[in-house]
PDB file of C-alpha atoms and ligand atoms in Angstrom:
ATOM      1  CA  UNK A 281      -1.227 -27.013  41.281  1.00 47.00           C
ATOM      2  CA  UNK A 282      -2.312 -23.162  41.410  1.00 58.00           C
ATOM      3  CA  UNK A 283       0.066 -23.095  38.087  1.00 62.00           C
ATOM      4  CA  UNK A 284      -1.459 -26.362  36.759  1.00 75.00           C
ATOM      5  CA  UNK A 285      -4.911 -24.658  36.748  1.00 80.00           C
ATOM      6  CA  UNK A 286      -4.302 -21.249  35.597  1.00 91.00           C
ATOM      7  CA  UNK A 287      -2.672 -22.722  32.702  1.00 89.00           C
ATOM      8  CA  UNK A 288      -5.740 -24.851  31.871  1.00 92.00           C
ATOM      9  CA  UNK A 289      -8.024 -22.182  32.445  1.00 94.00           C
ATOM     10  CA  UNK A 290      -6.185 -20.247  30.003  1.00 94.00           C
ATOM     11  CA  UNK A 291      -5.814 -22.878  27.696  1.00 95.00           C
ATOM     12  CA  UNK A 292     -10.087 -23.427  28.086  1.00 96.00           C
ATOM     13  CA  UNK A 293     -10.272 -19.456  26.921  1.00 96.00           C
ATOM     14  CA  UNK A 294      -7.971 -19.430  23.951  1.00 94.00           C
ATOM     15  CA  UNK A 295     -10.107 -22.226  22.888  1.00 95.00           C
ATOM     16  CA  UNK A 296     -13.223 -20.374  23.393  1.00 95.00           C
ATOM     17  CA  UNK A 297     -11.800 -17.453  21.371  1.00 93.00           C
ATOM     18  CA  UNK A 298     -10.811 -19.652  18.722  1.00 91.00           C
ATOM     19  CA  UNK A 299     -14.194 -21.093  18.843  1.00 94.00           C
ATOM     20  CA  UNK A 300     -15.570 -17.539  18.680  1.00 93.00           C
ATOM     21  CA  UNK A 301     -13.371 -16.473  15.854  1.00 91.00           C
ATOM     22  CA  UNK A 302     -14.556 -19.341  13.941  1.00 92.00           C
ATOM     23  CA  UNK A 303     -18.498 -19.304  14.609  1.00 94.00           C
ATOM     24  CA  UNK A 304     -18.374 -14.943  13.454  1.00 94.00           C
ATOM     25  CA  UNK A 305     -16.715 -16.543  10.092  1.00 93.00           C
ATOM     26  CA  UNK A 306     -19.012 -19.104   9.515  1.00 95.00           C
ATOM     27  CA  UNK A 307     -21.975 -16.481  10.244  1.00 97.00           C
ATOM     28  CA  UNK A 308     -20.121 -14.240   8.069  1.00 96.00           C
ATOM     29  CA  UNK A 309     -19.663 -16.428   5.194  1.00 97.00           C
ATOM     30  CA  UNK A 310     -23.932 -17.877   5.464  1.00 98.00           C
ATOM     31  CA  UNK A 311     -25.059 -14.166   5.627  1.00 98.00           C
ATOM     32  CA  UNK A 312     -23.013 -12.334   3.282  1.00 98.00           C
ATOM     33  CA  UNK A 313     -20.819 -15.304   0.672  1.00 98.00           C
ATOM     34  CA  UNK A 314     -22.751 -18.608   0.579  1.00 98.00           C
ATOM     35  CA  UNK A 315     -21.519 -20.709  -2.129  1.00 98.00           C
ATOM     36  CA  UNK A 316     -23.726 -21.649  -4.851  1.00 98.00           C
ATOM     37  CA  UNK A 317     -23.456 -25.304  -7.234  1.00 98.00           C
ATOM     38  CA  UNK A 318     -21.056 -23.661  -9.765  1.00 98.00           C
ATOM     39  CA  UNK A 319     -18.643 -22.356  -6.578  1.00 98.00           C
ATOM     40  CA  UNK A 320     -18.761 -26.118  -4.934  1.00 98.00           C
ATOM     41  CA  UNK A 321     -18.272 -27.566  -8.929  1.00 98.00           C
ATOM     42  CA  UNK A 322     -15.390 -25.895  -8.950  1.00 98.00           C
ATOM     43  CA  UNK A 323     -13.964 -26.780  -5.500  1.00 98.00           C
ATOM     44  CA  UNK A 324     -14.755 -30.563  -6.346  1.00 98.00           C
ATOM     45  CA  UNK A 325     -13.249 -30.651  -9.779  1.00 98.00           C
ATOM     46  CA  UNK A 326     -10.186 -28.927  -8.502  1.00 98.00           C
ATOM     47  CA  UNK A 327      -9.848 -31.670  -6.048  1.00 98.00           C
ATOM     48  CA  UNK A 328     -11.105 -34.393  -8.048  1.00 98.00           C
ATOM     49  CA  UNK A 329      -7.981 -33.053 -10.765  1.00 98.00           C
ATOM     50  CA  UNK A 330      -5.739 -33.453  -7.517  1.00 98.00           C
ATOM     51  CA  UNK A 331      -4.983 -29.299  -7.305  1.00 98.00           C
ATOM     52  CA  UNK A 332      -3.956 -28.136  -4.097  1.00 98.00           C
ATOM     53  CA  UNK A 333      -6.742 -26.906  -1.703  1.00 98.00           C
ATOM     54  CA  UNK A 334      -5.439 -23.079  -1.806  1.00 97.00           C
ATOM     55  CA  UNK A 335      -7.674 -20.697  -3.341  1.00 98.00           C
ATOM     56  CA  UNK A 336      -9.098 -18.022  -1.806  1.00 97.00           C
ATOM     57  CA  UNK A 337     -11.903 -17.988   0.803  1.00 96.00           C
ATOM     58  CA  UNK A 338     -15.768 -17.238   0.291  1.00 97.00           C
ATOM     59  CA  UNK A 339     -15.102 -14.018   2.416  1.00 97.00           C
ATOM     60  CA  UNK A 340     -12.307 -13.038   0.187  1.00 97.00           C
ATOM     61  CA  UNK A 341     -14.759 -13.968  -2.640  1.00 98.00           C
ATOM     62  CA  UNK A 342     -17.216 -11.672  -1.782  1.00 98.00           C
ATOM     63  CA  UNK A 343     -14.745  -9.049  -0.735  1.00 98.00           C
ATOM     64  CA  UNK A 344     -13.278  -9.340  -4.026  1.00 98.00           C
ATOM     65  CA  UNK A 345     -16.417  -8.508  -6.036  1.00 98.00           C
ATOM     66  CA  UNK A 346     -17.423  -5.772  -3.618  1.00 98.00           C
ATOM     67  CA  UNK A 347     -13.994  -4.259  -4.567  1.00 98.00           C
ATOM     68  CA  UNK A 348     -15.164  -4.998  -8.390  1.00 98.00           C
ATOM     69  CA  UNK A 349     -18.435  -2.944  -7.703  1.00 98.00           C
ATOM     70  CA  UNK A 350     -15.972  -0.069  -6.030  1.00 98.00           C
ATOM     71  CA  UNK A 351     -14.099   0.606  -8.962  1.00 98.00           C
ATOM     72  CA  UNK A 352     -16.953  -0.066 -11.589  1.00 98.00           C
ATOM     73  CA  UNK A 353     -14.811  -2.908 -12.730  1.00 98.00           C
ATOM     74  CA  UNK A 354     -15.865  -4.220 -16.490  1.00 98.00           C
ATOM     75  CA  UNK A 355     -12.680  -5.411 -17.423  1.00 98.00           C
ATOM     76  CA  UNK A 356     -10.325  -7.528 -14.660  1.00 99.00           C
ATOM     77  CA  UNK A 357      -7.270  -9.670 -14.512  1.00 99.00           C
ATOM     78  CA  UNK A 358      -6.032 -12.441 -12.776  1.00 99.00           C
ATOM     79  CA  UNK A 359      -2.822 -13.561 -12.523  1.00 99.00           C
ATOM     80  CA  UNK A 360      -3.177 -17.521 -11.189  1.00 99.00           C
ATOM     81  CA  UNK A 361      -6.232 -19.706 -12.152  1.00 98.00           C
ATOM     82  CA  UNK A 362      -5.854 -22.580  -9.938  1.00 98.00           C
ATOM     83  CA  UNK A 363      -9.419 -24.214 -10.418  1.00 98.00           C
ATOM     84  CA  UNK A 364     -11.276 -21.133 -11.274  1.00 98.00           C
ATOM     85  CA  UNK A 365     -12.966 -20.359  -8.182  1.00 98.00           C
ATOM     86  CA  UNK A 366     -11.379 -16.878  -7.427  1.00 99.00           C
ATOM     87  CA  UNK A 367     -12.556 -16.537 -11.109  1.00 99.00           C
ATOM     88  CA  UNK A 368     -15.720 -17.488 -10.736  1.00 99.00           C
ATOM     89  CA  UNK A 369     -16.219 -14.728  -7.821  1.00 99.00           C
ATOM     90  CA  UNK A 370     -14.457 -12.060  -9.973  1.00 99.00           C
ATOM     91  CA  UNK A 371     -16.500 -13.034 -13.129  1.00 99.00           C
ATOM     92  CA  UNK A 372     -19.880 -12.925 -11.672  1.00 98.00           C
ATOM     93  CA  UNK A 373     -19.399  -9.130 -10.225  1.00 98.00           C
ATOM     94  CA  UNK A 374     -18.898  -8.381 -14.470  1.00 98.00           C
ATOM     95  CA  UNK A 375     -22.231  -6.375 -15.420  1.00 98.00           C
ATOM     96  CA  UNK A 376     -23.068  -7.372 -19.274  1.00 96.00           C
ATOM     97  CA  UNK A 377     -20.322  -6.894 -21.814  1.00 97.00           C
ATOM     98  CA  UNK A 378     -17.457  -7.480 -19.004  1.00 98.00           C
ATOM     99  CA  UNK A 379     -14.892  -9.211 -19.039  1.00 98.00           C
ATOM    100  CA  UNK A 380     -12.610 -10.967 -16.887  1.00 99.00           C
ATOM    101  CA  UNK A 381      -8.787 -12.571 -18.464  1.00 99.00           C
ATOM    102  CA  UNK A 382      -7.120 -15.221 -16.283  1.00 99.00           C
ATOM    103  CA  UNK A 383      -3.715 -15.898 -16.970  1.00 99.00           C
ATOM    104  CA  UNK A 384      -2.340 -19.630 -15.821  1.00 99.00           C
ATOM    105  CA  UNK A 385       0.629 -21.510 -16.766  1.00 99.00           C
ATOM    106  CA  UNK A 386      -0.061 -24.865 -16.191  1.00 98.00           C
ATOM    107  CA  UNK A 387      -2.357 -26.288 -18.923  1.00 98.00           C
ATOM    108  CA  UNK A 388      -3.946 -28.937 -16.886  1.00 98.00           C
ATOM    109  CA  UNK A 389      -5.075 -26.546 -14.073  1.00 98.00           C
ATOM    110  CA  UNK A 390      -6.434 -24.167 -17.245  1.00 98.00           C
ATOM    111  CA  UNK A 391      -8.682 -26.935 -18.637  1.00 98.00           C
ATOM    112  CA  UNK A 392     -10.035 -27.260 -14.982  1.00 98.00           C
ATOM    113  CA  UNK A 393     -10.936 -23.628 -15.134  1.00 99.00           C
ATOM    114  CA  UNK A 394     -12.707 -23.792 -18.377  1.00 98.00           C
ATOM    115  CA  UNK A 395     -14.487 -26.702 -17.084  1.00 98.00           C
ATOM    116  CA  UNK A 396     -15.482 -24.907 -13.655  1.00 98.00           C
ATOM    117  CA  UNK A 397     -15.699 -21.560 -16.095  1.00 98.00           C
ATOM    118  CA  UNK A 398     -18.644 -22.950 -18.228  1.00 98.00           C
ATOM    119  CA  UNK A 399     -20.627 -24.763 -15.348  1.00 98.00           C
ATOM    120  CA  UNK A 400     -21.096 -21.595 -13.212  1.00 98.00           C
ATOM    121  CA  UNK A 401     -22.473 -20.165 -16.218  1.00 98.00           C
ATOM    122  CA  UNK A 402     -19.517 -17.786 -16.754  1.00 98.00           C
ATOM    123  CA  UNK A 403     -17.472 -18.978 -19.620  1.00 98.00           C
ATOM    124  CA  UNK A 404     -19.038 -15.908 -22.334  1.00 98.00           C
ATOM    125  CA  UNK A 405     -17.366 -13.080 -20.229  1.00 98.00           C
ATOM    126  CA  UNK A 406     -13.944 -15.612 -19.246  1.00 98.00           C
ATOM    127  CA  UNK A 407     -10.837 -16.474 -21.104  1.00 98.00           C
ATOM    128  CA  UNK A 408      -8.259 -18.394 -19.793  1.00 98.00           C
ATOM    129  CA  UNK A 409      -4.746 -17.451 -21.150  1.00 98.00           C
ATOM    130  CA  UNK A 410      -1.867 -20.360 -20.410  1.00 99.00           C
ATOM    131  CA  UNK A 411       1.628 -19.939 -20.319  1.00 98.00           C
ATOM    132  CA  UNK A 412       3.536 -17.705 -17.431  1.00 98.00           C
ATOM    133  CA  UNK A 413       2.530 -14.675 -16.855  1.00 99.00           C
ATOM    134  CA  UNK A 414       5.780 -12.559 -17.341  1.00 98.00           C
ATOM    135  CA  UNK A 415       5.419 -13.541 -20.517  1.00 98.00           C
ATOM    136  CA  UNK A 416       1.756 -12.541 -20.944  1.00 98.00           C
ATOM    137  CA  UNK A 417       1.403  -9.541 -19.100  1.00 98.00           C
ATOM    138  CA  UNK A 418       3.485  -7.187 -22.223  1.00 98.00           C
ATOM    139  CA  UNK A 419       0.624  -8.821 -24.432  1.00 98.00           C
ATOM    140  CA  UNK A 420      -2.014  -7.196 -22.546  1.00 98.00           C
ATOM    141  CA  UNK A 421      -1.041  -3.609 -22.921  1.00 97.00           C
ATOM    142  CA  UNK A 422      -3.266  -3.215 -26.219  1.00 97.00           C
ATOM    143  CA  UNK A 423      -6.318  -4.619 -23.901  1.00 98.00           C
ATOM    144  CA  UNK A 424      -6.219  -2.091 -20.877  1.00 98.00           C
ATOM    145  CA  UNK A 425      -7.094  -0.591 -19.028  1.00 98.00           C
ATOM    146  CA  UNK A 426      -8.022  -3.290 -16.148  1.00 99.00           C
ATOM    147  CA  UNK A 427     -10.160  -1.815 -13.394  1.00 99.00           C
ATOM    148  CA  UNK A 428      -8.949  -4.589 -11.044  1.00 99.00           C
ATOM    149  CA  UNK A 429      -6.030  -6.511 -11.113  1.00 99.00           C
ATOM    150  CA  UNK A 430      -5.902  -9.774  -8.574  1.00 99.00           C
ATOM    151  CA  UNK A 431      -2.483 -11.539  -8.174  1.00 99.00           C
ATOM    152  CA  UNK A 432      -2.225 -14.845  -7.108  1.00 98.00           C
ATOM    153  CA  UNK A 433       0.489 -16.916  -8.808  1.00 99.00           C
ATOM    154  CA  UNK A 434       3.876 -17.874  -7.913  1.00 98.00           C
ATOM    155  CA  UNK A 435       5.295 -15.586  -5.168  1.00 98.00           C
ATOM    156  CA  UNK A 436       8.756 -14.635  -5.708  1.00 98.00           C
ATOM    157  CA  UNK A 437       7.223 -12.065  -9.152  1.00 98.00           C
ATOM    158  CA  UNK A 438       5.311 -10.294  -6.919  1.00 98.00           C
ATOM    159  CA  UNK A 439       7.454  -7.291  -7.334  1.00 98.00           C
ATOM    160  CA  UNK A 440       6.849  -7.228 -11.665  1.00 98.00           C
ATOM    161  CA  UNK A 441       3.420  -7.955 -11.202  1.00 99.00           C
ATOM    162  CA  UNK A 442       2.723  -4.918  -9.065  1.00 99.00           C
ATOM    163  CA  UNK A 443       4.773  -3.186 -12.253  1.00 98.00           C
ATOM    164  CA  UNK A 444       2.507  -5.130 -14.832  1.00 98.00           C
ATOM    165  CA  UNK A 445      -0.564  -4.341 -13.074  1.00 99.00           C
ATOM    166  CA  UNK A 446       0.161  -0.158 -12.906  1.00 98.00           C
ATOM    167  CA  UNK A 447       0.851  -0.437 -16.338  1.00 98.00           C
ATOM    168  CA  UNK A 448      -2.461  -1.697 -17.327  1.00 98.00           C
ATOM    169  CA  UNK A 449      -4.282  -0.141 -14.888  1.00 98.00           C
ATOM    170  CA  UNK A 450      -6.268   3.581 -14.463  1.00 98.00           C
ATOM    171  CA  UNK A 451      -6.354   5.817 -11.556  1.00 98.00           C
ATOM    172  CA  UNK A 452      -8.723   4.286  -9.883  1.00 98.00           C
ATOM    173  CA  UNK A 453      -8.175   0.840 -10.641  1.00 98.00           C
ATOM    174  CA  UNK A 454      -7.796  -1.527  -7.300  1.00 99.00           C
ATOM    175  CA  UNK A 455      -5.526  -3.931  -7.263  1.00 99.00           C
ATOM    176  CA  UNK A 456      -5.264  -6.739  -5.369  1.00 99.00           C
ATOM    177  CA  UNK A 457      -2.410  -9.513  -4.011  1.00 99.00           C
ATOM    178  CA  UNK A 458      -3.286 -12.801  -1.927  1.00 98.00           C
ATOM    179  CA  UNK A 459      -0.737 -14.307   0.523  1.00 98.00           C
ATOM    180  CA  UNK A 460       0.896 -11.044   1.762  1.00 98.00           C
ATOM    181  CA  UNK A 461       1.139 -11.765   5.341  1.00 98.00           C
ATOM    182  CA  UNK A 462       2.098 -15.459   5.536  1.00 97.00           C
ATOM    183  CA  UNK A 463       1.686 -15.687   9.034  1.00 96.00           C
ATOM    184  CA  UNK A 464       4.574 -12.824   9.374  1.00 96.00           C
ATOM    185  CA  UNK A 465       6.684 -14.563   8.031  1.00 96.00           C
ATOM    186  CA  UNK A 466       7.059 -11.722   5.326  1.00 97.00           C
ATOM    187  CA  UNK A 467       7.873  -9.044   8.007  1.00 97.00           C
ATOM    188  CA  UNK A 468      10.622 -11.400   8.765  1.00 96.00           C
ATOM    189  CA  UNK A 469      14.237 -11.344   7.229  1.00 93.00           C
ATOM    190  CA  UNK A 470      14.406 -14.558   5.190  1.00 94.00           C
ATOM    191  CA  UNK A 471      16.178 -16.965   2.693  1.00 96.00           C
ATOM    192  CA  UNK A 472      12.609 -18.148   1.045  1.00 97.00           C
ATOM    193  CA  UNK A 473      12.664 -16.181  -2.409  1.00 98.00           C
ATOM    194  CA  UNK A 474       8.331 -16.210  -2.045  1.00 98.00           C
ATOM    195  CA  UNK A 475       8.830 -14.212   1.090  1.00 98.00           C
ATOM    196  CA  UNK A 476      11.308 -12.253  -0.133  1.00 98.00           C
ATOM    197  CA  UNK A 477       9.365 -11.629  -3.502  1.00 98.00           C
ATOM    198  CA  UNK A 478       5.892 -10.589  -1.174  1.00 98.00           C
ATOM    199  CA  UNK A 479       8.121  -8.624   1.240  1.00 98.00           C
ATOM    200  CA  UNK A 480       9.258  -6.434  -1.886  1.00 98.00           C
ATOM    201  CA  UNK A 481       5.856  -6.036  -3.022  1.00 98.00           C
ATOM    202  CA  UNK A 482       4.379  -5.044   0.389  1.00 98.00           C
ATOM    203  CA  UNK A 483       7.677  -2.475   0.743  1.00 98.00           C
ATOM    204  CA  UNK A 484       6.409  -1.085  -2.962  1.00 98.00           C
ATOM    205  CA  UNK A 485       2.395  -0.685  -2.249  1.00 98.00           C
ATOM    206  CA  UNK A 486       3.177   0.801   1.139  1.00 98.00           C
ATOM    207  CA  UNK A 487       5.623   3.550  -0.338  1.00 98.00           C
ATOM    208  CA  UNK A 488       4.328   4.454  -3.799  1.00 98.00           C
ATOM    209  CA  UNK A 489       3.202   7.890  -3.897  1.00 98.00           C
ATOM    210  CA  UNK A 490       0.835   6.460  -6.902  1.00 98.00           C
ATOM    211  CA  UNK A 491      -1.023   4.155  -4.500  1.00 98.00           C
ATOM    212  CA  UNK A 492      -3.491   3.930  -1.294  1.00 98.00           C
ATOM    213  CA  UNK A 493      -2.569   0.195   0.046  1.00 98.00           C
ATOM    214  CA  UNK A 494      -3.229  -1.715   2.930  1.00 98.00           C
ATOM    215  CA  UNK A 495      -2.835  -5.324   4.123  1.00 98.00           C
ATOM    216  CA  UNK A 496      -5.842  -7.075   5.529  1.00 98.00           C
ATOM    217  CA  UNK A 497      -5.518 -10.104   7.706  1.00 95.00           C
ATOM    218  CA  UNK A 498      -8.693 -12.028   6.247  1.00 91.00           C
ATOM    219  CA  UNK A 499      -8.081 -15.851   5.527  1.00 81.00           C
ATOM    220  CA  UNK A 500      -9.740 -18.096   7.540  1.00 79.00           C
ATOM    221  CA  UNK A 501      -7.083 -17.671  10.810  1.00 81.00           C
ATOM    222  CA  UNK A 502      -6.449 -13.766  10.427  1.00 85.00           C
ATOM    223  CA  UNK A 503      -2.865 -14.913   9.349  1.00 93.00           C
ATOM    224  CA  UNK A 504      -2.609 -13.975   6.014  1.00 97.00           C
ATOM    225  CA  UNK A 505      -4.664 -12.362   3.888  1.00 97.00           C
ATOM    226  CA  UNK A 506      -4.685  -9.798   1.052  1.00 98.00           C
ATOM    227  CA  UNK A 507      -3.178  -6.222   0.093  1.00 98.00           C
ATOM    228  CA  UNK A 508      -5.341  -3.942  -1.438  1.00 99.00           C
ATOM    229  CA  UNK A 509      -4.197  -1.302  -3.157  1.00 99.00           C
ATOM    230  CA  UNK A 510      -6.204   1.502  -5.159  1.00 98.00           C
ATOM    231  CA  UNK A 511      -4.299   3.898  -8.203  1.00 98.00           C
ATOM    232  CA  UNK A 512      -4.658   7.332  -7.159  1.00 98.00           C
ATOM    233  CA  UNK A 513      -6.148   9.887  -9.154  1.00 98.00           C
ATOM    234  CA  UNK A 514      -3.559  12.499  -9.013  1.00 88.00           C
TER     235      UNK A 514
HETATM  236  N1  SAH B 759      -6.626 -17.592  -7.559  1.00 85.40           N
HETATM  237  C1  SAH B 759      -6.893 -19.009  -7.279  1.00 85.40           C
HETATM  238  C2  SAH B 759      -5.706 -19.670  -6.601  1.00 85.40           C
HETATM  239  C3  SAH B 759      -4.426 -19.587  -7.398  1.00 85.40           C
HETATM  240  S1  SAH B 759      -3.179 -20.727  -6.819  1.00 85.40           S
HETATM  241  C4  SAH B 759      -8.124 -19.102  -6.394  1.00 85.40           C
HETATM  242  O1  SAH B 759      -8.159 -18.418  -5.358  1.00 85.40           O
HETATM  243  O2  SAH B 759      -9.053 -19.856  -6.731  1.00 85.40           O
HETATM  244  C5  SAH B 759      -1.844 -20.244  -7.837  1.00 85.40           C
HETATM  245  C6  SAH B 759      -1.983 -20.604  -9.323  1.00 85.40           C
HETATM  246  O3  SAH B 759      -0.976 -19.866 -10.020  1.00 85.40           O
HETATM  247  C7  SAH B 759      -1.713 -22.079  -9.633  1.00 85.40           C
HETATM  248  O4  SAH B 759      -2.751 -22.597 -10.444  1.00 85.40           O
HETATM  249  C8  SAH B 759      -0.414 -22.074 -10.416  1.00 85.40           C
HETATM  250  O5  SAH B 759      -0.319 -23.057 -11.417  1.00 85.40           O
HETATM  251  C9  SAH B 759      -0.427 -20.674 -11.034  1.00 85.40           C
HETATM  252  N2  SAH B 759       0.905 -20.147 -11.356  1.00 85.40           N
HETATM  253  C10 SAH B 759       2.068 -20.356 -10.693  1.00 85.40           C
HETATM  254  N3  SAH B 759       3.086 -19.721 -11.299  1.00 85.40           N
HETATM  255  C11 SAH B 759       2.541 -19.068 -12.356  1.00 85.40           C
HETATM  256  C12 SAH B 759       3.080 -18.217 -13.377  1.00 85.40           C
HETATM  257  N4  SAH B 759       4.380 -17.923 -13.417  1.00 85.40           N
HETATM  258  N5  SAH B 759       2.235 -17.720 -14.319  1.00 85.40           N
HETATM  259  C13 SAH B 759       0.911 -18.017 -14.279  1.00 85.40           C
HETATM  260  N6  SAH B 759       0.360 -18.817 -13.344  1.00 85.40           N
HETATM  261  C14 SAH B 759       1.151 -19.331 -12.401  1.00 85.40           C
HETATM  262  C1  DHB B 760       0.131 -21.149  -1.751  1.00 85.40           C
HETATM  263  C2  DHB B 760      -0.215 -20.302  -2.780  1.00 85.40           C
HETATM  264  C3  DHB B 760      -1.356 -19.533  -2.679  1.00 85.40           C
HETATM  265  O1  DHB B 760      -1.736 -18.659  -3.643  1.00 85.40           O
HETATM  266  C4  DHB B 760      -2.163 -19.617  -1.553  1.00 85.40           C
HETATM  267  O2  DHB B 760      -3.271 -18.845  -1.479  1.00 85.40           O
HETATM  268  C5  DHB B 760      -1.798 -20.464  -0.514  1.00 85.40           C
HETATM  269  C6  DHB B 760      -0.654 -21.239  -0.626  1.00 85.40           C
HETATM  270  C7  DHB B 760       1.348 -21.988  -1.870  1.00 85.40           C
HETATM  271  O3  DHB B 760       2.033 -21.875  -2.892  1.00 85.40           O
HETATM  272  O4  DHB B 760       1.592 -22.755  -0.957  1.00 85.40           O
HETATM  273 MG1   MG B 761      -3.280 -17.378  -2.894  1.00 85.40          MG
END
């Protein structure tokens, strides 16, 4: 009985701090990342296209162009479109004469993001590159350097897009991965190539004497997040 009721008086407070968790992100997100008509568009036509509900988060949105500002960024990368709303975040922290590339290889997820692209009022400073983006990234060399570099695409490249990105990039570029944490499941020994691929890249950002890194917990449960990495000067 005594059991009984501790248990559900325990259970009562990890629901109040989830509760609490989730009421300092909603706060969070109103104060400092509301999402405006071309955001929501491009939400609703990635859903309406049947996408998968997985880009990033308005707090990640806003973190992302605050990272933009850090670094000055005028040009930046993406690797991994989706629906353009990670775009739409990184394209909007451009000042005038910026420009953002987003590299995506399926086509119909592409035509989404021009779509989302030209209703938030962003499609002069965008372009939208499709095929994968091992095979893009050698193109790009003539166009650096990047000032910020987001990766979000498959997984399992993680590892050559951290090399792609340091090629392109300038000390003091940032560079930035989604989906390093995984709910730990990258700190984990594993058969799932993804993991694997992530647990590379986290081994590489921690230990290279060229970069500052860090992984921050910052998705909507704290269990995944991105790694943020900035090129040293020297
Ligand atoms: N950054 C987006 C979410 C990207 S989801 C946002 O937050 O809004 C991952 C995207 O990467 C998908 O659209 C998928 O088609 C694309 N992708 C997967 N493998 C890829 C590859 N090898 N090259 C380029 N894009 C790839
Ligand atoms: C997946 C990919 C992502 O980039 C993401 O943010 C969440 C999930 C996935 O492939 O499942
Ligand atoms: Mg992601």
């Amino acid at each position: 009985m005594t059991e009984n009721s501790s248990e559900s008086t325990r259970l009562v407070q990890l629901e109040q701090q989830a509760n609490l968790r989730r009421s300092i992100e909603t706060t969070i997100s109103e104060r400092f990342a509301p999402e405006d008509e071309g955001l929501r568009h491009a939400l609703a036509a990635g859903e309406e296209a049947g996408l998968p509900p997985i880009q990033i988060s308005p707090i990640q949105g806003r973190f992302l162009q605050l990272l933009a500002a850090a670094c000055n960024a005028r040009k930046i990368l993406e690797i991994g479109a989706l629906a353009g709303y990670s775009g739409i975040w990184l394209a909007r922290s451009l000042p005038e004469g910026g420009r953002l590339i987003t590299l995506e290889v399926n086509p119909a997820h592409a035509e989404v993001v021009r779509n989302s692209f030209a209703h938030a009022g962003v499609a002069d400073r965008t372009e939208v590159r499709v095929g994968k983006a091992l095979d893009l990234l050698p193109g790009l060399e003539s166009e650096a350097p990047f000032d910020l570099v987001f990766i979000d695409a498959d997984k399992s490249p993680y590892p050559q897009y951290l090399e792609a990105a340091l090629r392109l990039a300038r000390p003091g570029s940032i560079i930035v991965a989604d989906n390093c944490i995984r709910g730990g499941r990258v700190f984990q020994p594993s058969e799932d190539e993804g993991n694997n691929g992530v647990a590379e890249y986290n081994r590489r950002i921690a230990s290279d004497p060229r970069l500052i890194s860090l992984l921050l917990p910052m998705d909507e449960d704290y269990t995944d997040g991105f790694a943020v990495s900035v090129v040293r000067y020297s």
